[in-house]
mmCIF file of N, CA and C in Angstrom:
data_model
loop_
_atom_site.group_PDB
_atom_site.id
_atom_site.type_symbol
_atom_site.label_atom_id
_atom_site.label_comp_id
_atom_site.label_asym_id
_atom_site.label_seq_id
_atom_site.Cartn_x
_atom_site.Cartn_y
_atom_site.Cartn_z
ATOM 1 N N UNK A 1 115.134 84.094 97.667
ATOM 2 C CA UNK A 1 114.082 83.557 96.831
ATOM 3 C C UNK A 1 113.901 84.407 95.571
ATOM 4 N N UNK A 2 114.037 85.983 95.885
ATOM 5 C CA UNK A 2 113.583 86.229 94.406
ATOM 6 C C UNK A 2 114.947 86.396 93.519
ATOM 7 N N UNK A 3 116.294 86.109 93.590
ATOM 8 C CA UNK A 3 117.059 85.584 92.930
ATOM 9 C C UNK A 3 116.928 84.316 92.222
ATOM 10 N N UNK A 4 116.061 83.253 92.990
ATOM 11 C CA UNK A 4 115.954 82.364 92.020
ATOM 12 C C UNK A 4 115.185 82.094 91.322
ATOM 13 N N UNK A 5 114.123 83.117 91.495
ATOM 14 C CA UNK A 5 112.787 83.455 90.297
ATOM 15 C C UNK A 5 113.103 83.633 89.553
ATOM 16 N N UNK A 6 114.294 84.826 89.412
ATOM 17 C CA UNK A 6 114.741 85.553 88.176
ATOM 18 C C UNK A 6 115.457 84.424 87.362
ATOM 19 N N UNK A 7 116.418 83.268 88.096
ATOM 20 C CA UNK A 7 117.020 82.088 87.440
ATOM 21 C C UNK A 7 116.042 81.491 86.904
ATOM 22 N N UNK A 8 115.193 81.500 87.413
ATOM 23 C CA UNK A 8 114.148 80.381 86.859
ATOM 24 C C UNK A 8 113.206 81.121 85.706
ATOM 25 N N UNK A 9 113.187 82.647 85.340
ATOM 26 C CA UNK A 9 112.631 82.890 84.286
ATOM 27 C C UNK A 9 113.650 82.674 83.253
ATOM 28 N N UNK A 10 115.112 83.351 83.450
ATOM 29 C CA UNK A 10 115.530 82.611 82.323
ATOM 30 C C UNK A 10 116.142 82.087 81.797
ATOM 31 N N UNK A 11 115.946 80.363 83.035
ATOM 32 C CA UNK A 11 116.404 79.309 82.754
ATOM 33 C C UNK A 11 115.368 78.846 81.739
ATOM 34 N N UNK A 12 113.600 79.284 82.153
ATOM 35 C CA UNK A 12 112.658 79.412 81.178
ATOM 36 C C UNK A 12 113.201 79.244 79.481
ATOM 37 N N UNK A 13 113.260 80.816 79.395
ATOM 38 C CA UNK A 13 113.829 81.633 78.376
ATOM 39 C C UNK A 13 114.333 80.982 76.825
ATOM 40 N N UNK A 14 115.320 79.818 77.843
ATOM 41 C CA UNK A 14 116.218 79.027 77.322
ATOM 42 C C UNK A 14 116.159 77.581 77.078
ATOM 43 N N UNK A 15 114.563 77.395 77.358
ATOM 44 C CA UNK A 15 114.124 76.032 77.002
ATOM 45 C C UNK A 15 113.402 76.389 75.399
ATOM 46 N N UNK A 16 113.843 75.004 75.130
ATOM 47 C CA UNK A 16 113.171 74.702 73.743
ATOM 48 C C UNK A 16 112.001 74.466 73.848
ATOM 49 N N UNK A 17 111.046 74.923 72.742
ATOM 50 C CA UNK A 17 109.791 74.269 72.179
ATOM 51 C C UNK A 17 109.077 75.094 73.391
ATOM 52 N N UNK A 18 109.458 76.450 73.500
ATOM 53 C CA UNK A 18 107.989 77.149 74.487
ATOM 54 C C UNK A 18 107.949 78.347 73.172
ATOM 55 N N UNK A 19 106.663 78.444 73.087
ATOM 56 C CA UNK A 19 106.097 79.505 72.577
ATOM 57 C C UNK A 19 106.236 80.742 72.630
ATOM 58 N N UNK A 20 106.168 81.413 71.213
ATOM 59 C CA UNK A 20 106.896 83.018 71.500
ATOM 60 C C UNK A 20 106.109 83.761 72.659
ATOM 61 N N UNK A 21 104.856 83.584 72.771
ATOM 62 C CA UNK A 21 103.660 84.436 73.713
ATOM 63 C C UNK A 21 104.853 83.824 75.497
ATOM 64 N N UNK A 22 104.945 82.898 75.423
ATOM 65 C CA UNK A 22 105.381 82.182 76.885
ATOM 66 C C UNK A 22 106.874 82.889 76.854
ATOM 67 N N UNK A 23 107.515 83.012 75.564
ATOM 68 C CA UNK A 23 109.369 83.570 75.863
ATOM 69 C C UNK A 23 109.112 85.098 75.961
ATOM 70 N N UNK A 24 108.004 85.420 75.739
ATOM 71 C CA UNK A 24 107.777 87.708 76.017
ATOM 72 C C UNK A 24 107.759 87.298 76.909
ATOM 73 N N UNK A 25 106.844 86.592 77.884
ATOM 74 C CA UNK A 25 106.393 87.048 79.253
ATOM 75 C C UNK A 25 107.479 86.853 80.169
ATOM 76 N N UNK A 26 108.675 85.703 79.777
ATOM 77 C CA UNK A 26 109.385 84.662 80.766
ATOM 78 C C UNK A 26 110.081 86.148 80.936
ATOM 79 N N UNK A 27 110.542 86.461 79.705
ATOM 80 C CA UNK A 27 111.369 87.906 79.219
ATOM 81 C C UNK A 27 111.055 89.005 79.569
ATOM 82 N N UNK A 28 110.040 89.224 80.219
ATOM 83 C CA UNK A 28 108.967 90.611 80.758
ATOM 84 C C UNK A 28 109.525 90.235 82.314
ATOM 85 N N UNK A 29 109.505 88.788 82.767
ATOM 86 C CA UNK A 29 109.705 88.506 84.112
ATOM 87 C C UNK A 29 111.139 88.331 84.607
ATOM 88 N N UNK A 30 111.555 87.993 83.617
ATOM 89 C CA UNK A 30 112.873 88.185 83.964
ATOM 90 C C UNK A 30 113.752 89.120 84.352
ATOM 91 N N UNK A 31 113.516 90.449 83.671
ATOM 92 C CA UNK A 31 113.600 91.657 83.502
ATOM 93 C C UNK A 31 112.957 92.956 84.582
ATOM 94 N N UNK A 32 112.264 92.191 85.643
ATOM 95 C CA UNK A 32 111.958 93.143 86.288
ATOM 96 C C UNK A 32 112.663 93.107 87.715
ATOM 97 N N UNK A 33 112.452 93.717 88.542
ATOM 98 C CA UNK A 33 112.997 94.074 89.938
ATOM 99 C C UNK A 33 112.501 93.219 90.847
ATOM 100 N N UNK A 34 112.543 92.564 91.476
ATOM 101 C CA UNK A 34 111.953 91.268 92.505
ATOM 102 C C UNK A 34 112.782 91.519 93.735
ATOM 103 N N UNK A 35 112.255 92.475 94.901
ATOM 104 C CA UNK A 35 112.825 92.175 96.183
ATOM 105 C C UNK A 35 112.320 91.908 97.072
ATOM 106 N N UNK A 36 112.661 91.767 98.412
ATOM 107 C CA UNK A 36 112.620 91.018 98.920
ATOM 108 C C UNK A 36 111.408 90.782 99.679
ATOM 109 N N UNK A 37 110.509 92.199 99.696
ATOM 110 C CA UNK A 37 109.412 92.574 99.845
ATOM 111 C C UNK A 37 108.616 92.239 99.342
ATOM 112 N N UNK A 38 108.393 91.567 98.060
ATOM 113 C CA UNK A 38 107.715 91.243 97.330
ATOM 114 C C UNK A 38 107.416 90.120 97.405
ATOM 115 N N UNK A 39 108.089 89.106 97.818
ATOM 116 C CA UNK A 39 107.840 87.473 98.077
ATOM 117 C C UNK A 39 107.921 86.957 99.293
ATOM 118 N N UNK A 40 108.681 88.287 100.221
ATOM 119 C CA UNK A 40 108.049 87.931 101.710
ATOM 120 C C UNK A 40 106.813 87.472 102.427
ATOM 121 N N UNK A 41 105.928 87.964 101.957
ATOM 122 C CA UNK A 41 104.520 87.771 102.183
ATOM 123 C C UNK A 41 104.080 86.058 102.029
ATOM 124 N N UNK A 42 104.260 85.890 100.821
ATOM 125 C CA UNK A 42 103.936 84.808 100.649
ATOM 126 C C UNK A 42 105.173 83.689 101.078
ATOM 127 N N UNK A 43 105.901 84.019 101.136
ATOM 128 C CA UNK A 43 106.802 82.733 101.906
ATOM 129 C C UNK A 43 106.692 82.668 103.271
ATOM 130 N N UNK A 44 106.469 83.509 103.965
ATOM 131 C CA UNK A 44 106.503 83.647 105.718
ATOM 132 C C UNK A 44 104.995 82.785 105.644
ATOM 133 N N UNK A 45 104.053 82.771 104.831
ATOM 134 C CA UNK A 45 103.061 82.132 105.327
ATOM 135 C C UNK A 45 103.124 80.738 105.105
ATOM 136 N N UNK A 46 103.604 80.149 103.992
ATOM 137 C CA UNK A 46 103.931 78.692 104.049
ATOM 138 C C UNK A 46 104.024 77.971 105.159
ATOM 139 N N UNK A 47 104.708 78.059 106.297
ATOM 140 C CA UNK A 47 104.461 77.151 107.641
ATOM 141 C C UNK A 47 103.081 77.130 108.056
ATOM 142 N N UNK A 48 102.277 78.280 107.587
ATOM 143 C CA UNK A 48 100.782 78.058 108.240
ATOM 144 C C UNK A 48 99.641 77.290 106.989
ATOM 145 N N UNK A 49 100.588 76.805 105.710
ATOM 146 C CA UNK A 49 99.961 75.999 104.709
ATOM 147 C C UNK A 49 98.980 76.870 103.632
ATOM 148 N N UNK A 50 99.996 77.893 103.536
ATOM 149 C CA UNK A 50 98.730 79.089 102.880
ATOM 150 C C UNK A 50 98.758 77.943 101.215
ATOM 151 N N UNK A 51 97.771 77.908 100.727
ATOM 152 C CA UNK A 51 97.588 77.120 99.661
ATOM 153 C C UNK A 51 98.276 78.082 97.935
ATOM 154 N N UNK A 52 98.703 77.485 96.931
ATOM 155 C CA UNK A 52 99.840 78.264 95.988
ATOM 156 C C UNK A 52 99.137 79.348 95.766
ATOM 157 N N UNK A 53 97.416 79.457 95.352
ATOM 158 C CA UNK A 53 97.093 79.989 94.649
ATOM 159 C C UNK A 53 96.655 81.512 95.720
ATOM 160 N N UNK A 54 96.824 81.024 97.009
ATOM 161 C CA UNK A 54 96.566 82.718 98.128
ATOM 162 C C UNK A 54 98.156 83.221 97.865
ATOM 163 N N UNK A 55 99.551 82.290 96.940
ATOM 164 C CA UNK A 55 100.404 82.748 97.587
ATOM 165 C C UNK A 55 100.789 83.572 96.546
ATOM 166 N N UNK A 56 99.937 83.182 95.097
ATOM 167 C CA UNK A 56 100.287 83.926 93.554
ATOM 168 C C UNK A 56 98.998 85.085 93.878
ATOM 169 N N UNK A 57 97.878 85.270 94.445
ATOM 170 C CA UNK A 57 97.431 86.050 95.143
ATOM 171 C C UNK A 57 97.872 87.719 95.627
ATOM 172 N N UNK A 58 98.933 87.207 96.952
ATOM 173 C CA UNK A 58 99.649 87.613 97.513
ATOM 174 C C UNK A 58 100.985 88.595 96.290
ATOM 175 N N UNK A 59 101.283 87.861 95.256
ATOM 176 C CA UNK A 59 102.197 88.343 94.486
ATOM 177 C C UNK A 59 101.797 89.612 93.559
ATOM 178 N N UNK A 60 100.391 89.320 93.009
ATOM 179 C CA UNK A 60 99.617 89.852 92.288
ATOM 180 C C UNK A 60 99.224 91.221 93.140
ATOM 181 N N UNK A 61 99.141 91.008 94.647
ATOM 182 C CA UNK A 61 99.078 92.094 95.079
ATOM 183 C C UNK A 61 99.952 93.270 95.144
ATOM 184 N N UNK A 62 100.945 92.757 95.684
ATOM 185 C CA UNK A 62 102.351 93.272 95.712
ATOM 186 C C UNK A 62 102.334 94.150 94.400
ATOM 187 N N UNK A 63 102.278 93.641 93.121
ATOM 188 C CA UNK A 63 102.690 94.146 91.963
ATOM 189 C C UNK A 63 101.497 94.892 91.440
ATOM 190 N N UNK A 64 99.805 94.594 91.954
ATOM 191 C CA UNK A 64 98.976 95.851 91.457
ATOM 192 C C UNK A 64 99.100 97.417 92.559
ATOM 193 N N UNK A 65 99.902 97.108 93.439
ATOM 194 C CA UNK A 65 100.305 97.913 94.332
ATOM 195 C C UNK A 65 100.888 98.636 94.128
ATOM 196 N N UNK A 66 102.706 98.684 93.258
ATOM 197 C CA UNK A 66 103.318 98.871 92.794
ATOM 198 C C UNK A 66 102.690 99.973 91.511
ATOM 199 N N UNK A 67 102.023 99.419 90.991
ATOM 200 C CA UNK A 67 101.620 99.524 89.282
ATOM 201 C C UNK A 67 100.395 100.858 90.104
ATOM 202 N N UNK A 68 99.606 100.731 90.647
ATOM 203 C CA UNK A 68 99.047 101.813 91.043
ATOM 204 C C UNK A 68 99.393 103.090 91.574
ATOM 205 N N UNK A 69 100.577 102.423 92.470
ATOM 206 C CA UNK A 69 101.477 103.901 93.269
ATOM 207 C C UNK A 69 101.924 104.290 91.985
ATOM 208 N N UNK A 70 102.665 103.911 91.328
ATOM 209 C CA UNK A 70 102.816 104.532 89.715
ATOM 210 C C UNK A 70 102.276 105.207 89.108
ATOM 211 N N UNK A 71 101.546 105.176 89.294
ATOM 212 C CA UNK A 71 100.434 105.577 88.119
ATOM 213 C C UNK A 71 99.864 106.819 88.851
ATOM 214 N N UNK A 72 99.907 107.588 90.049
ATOM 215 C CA UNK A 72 99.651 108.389 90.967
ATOM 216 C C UNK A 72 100.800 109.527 90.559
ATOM 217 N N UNK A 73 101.822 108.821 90.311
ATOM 218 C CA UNK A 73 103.159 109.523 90.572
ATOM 219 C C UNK A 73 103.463 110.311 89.313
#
């Protein structure tokens, strides 16, 4: 799955008529590290119907997690 995030930012990237603010970010996302740890969470819960927005939630966590252990270090 997070191989095809990364396709899908920039398959993004490479569409016409998106906005420079929308091609930084696709380009910010494209560009980063996505494993497997990171989207586990939220895909293992899908059979129990976790709804998108607990599952972008879930992602957001992962990555203020990340961004904090950082910032320690």
């Amino acid at each position: 799955m997070a191989i095809k995030l990364i396709e899908l930012f920039k398959t993004k990237l490479n569409e016409e008529g998106i906005c420079d603010e929308d091609k930084a970010c696709y380009n910010r996302l494209a560009n980063i590290t996505v494993l497997r740890t990171t989207v586990k969470k939220a895909i293992m819960t899908v059979p129990y119907n976790v709804s998108v927005y607990q599952m972008i939630k879930y992602l957001k966590e992962h990555f203020n997690k990340n961004i904090n252990n950082s910032d320690k270090g």
